[in-house]
């Protein structure tokens, strides 16, 4: 069966520090991968998606970036965090072919102070 | 582009009462529809989905949703809720052609009290 992992689970970082969040998927190949952010009391905002290694599409211009160095690895990064980057970050995957049914990881709670 | 509206940000109900969480979507072409549930500090779990066929779909824990094309709705219902159903519920839609992104509603918080 397929599983999706995210780490760290929680993170507290000062403003201006770098960020690296990792997401890995097991049990499937060539998944479509997604990064979402969920701000307090709000819905999900799609940040990035990827249909293959090295292929990244950005949905919202911001100081975050994403990379996909391996088929089942998706990384969210920032060189300098802002207070507004605080939130709950969710990674998700979907089969390459199918109904775009997405499966979510457990999330990372990021607090920028 | 498609969009999803969940008009109710919060729905309080008593245990064992029925509940309906509303979802309306906007799209000029055929869509797939999903309901996800999110428990506190967790990721989203797929609750049920409509892809094609029967317009009434059910989940294993007693929820059901009905696809109504004429009203562009996909409301979620449960005849008798439990305390453990307290969570945030998200409706989502995607086009049914090729690679598409999921578009989510803003969510409805279901609060079940004794």
Coordinates of C-alpha atoms in Angstrom, one line a residue:
Chain A
X1 CA 0.0 0.0 0.0
X2 CA 1.0 3.6 -0.5
X3 CA 2.1 5.9 2.3
X4 CA 3.2 9.5 2.5
X5 CA 5.6 11.0 5.0
X6 CA 6.3 14.5 6.0
X7 CA 9.0 15.9 8.3
X8 CA 9.4 17.6 10.6
X9 CA 6.0 17.4 12.2
X10 CA 6.4 20.8 13.9
X11 CA 8.9 23.6 13.4
X12 CA 9.6 26.9 15.1
X13 CA 11.9 29.2 13.1
X14 CA 12.9 32.9 13.5
X15 CA 12.2 35.4 10.8
X16 CA 14.9 35.4 8.1
X17 CA 16.0 31.9 8.7
X18 CA 16.0 29.2 5.9
X19 CA 13.4 26.4 5.6
X20 CA 13.4 22.9 4.2
X21 CA 10.4 20.7 4.5
X22 CA 10.5 17.2 3.1
X23 CA 7.8 14.9 1.7
X24 CA 8.3 11.3 0.5
X25 CA 5.9 8.8 -0.9
X26 CA 6.2 5.0 -0.8
X27 CA 4.5 2.3 -2.7
X28 CA 3.9 4.1 -6.0
X29 CA 5.8 5.4 -8.9
X30 CA 5.5 8.6 -11.1
X31 CA 3.1 10.3 -8.7
X32 CA 1.9 13.8 -9.1
X33 CA 3.0 15.7 -6.0
X34 CA 1.5 18.8 -4.4
X35 CA 2.4 21.3 -1.6
X36 CA -0.5 23.1 0.1
X37 CA -0.5 25.7 2.9
X38 CA -3.4 26.0 5.3
X39 CA -3.4 29.2 7.3
X40 CA -5.3 29.3 10.6
X41 CA -9.0 29.2 10.1
X42 CA -8.7 29.1 6.3
X43 CA -8.9 26.6 3.5
X44 CA -6.1 25.1 1.5
X45 CA -3.9 27.1 -0.8
X46 CA -2.1 25.2 -3.5
X47 CA 1.5 26.3 -3.6
X48 CA 3.3 24.0 -6.0
X49 CA 2.7 20.9 -8.0
X50 CA 5.0 18.5 -9.9
X51 CA 4.2 15.9 -12.6
X52 CA 7.8 14.5 -12.7
X53 CA 11.4 14.8 -11.5
X54 CA 12.6 18.4 -11.9
X55 CA 9.2 19.6 -13.1
X56 CA 7.7 22.2 -10.8
X57 CA 4.7 24.5 -11.3
X58 CA 4.2 27.4 -9.0
X59 CA 0.7 28.6 -8.2
X60 CA 1.3 31.6 -6.1
X61 CA 4.3 34.0 -6.3
X62 CA 6.1 34.1 -3.0
X63 CA 9.4 33.6 -1.2
X64 CA 9.0 29.8 -1.2
X65 CA 10.3 27.3 -3.8
X66 CA 9.9 23.6 -4.4
X67 CA 12.1 20.9 -5.8
X68 CA 11.7 17.3 -6.8
X69 CA 15.2 15.7 -6.9
X70 CA 13.8 12.1 -7.0
X71 CA 10.6 10.5 -8.3
X72 CA 9.0 10.2 -4.8
X73 CA 10.6 13.1 -3.0
X74 CA 9.2 16.7 -2.9
X75 CA 10.9 19.5 -1.0
X76 CA 9.6 22.9 0.0
X77 CA 12.2 25.5 0.8
X78 CA 12.8 29.2 1.6
X79 CA 16.0 31.2 1.9
X80 CA 14.5 33.7 4.3
X81 CA 11.2 33.1 6.2
X82 CA 8.6 35.7 6.8
X83 CA 6.1 35.9 9.6
X84 CA 3.4 35.3 7.0
X85 CA 4.9 31.9 6.1
X86 CA 3.5 30.5 9.4
X87 CA 0.9 27.8 8.8
X88 CA 0.2 24.1 8.3
X89 CA 1.9 22.7 5.3
X90 CA 0.5 19.7 3.6
X91 CA 2.0 17.4 1.0
X92 CA -0.2 15.3 -1.2
X93 CA 0.2 12.8 -4.1
X94 CA -2.1 11.5 -6.8
X95 CA -1.6 8.8 -9.4
X96 CA -0.2 9.8 -12.7
X97 CA -3.3 8.6 -14.4
X98 CA -6.7 8.6 -12.8
X99 CA -9.3 10.9 -11.2
X100 CA -6.9 13.3 -9.5
X101 CA -7.9 11.8 -6.1
X102 CA -5.3 13.2 -3.8
X103 CA -3.8 11.5 -0.7
X104 CA -2.4 13.8 2.0
X105 CA 0.5 13.5 4.4
X106 CA 0.2 14.3 8.1
X107 CA 1.4 17.9 7.7
X108 CA 4.1 20.2 9.2
X109 CA 3.1 22.9 11.6
X110 CA 5.4 25.9 10.9
X111 CA 5.6 28.8 13.3
X112 CA 7.7 31.8 12.3
X113 CA 8.6 34.1 15.2
Chain B
X1 CA -12.3 27.9 -14.1
X2 CA -14.1 25.9 -11.6
X3 CA -14.8 27.0 -8.0
X4 CA -16.3 25.6 -4.8
X5 CA -18.5 27.3 -2.3
X6 CA -19.1 26.0 1.2
X7 CA -21.4 28.6 2.7
X8 CA -21.4 27.4 6.3
X9 CA -18.1 28.0 8.0
X10 CA -19.3 26.2 11.2
X11 CA -22.2 23.9 11.9
X12 CA -23.0 23.1 15.5
X13 CA -25.2 20.0 16.2
X14 CA -26.1 17.7 19.1
X15 CA -25.0 14.1 19.2
X16 CA -27.4 11.7 17.3
X17 CA -29.0 14.6 15.3
X18 CA -28.9 14.7 11.5
X19 CA -26.6 17.0 9.7
X20 CA -26.1 18.4 6.2
X21 CA -23.0 20.2 5.1
X22 CA -23.5 22.2 1.9
X23 CA -21.3 22.3 -1.1
X24 CA -21.9 24.0 -4.4
X25 CA -19.6 24.1 -7.3
X26 CA -19.2 26.1 -10.5
X27 CA -18.0 24.5 -13.7
X28 CA -18.9 24.5 -17.4
X29 CA -17.8 21.0 -17.9
X30 CA -18.0 17.6 -16.2
X31 CA -16.3 17.3 -12.9
X32 CA -15.2 14.9 -10.2
X33 CA -16.3 15.7 -6.7
X34 CA -14.7 14.9 -3.3
X35 CA -15.3 15.3 0.4
X36 CA -12.3 15.3 2.7
X37 CA -12.3 15.3 6.5
X38 CA -9.5 16.9 8.6
X39 CA -9.2 16.1 12.3
X40 CA -7.2 18.6 14.5
X41 CA -3.5 18.8 13.5
X42 CA -3.8 16.1 11.0
X43 CA -3.8 15.8 7.2
X44 CA -6.9 15.4 5.1
X45 CA -8.5 12.1 4.6
X46 CA -10.8 11.2 1.7
X47 CA -14.3 10.7 2.9
X48 CA -16.1 9.9 -0.3
X49 CA -16.0 10.8 -4.0
X50 CA -18.2 11.0 -7.0
X51 CA -16.6 10.1 -10.3
X52 CA -19.5 8.7 -12.4
X53 CA -22.5 6.5 -12.2
X54 CA -24.8 6.5 -9.2
X55 CA -25.3 10.1 -7.9
X56 CA -25.5 8.9 -4.3
X57 CA -22.2 7.9 -2.8
X58 CA -21.6 6.6 0.7
X59 CA -18.7 6.4 3.1
X60 CA -17.9 3.5 5.5
X61 CA -18.7 5.6 8.6
X62 CA -22.3 6.6 7.6
X63 CA -21.8 9.8 5.6
X64 CA -23.4 10.1 2.2
X65 CA -23.4 12.8 -0.5
X66 CA -25.6 13.2 -3.5
X67 CA -24.4 14.7 -6.8
X68 CA -27.0 17.1 -8.2
X69 CA -26.0 18.3 -11.6
X70 CA -28.9 20.6 -12.2
X71 CA -28.2 22.4 -8.9
X72 CA -24.4 22.0 -9.1
X73 CA -24.4 20.7 -5.6
X74 CA -22.7 17.9 -3.7
X75 CA -24.1 18.2 -0.1
X76 CA -22.8 15.9 2.6
X77 CA -25.3 14.3 5.0
X78 CA -25.3 12.0 8.0
X79 CA -28.6 10.9 9.7
X80 CA -27.1 10.6 13.2
X81 CA -23.7 12.2 14.1
X82 CA -21.3 11.2 16.9
X83 CA -19.0 13.2 19.0
X84 CA -16.1 11.7 17.0
X85 CA -17.4 13.3 13.8
X86 CA -16.2 16.7 15.1
X87 CA -13.8 17.9 12.4
X88 CA -13.3 20.2 9.5
X89 CA -14.9 19.0 6.2
X90 CA -13.7 20.2 2.8
X91 CA -15.5 19.8 -0.5
X92 CA -13.3 19.7 -3.6
X93 CA -13.8 19.6 -7.4
X94 CA -11.6 18.8 -10.4
X95 CA -12.3 18.6 -14.1
X96 CA -12.5 15.1 -15.4
X97 CA -10.2 15.6 -18.4
X98 CA -6.5 14.9 -18.1
X99 CA -4.3 16.3 -15.4
X100 CA -6.2 18.7 -13.3
X101 CA -5.8 20.3 -9.9
X102 CA -8.2 20.0 -7.0
X103 CA -10.0 23.1 -6.1
X104 CA -11.1 23.2 -2.5
X105 CA -13.8 25.0 -0.7
X106 CA -13.0 27.0 2.5
X107 CA -14.2 24.2 4.7
X108 CA -17.0 23.7 7.2
X109 CA -16.2 23.0 10.9
X110 CA -18.7 20.4 12.3
X111 CA -19.0 20.7 16.1
X112 CA -20.9 17.9 17.7
X113 CA -21.8 18.3 21.4
X114 CA -23.4 15.9 23.8

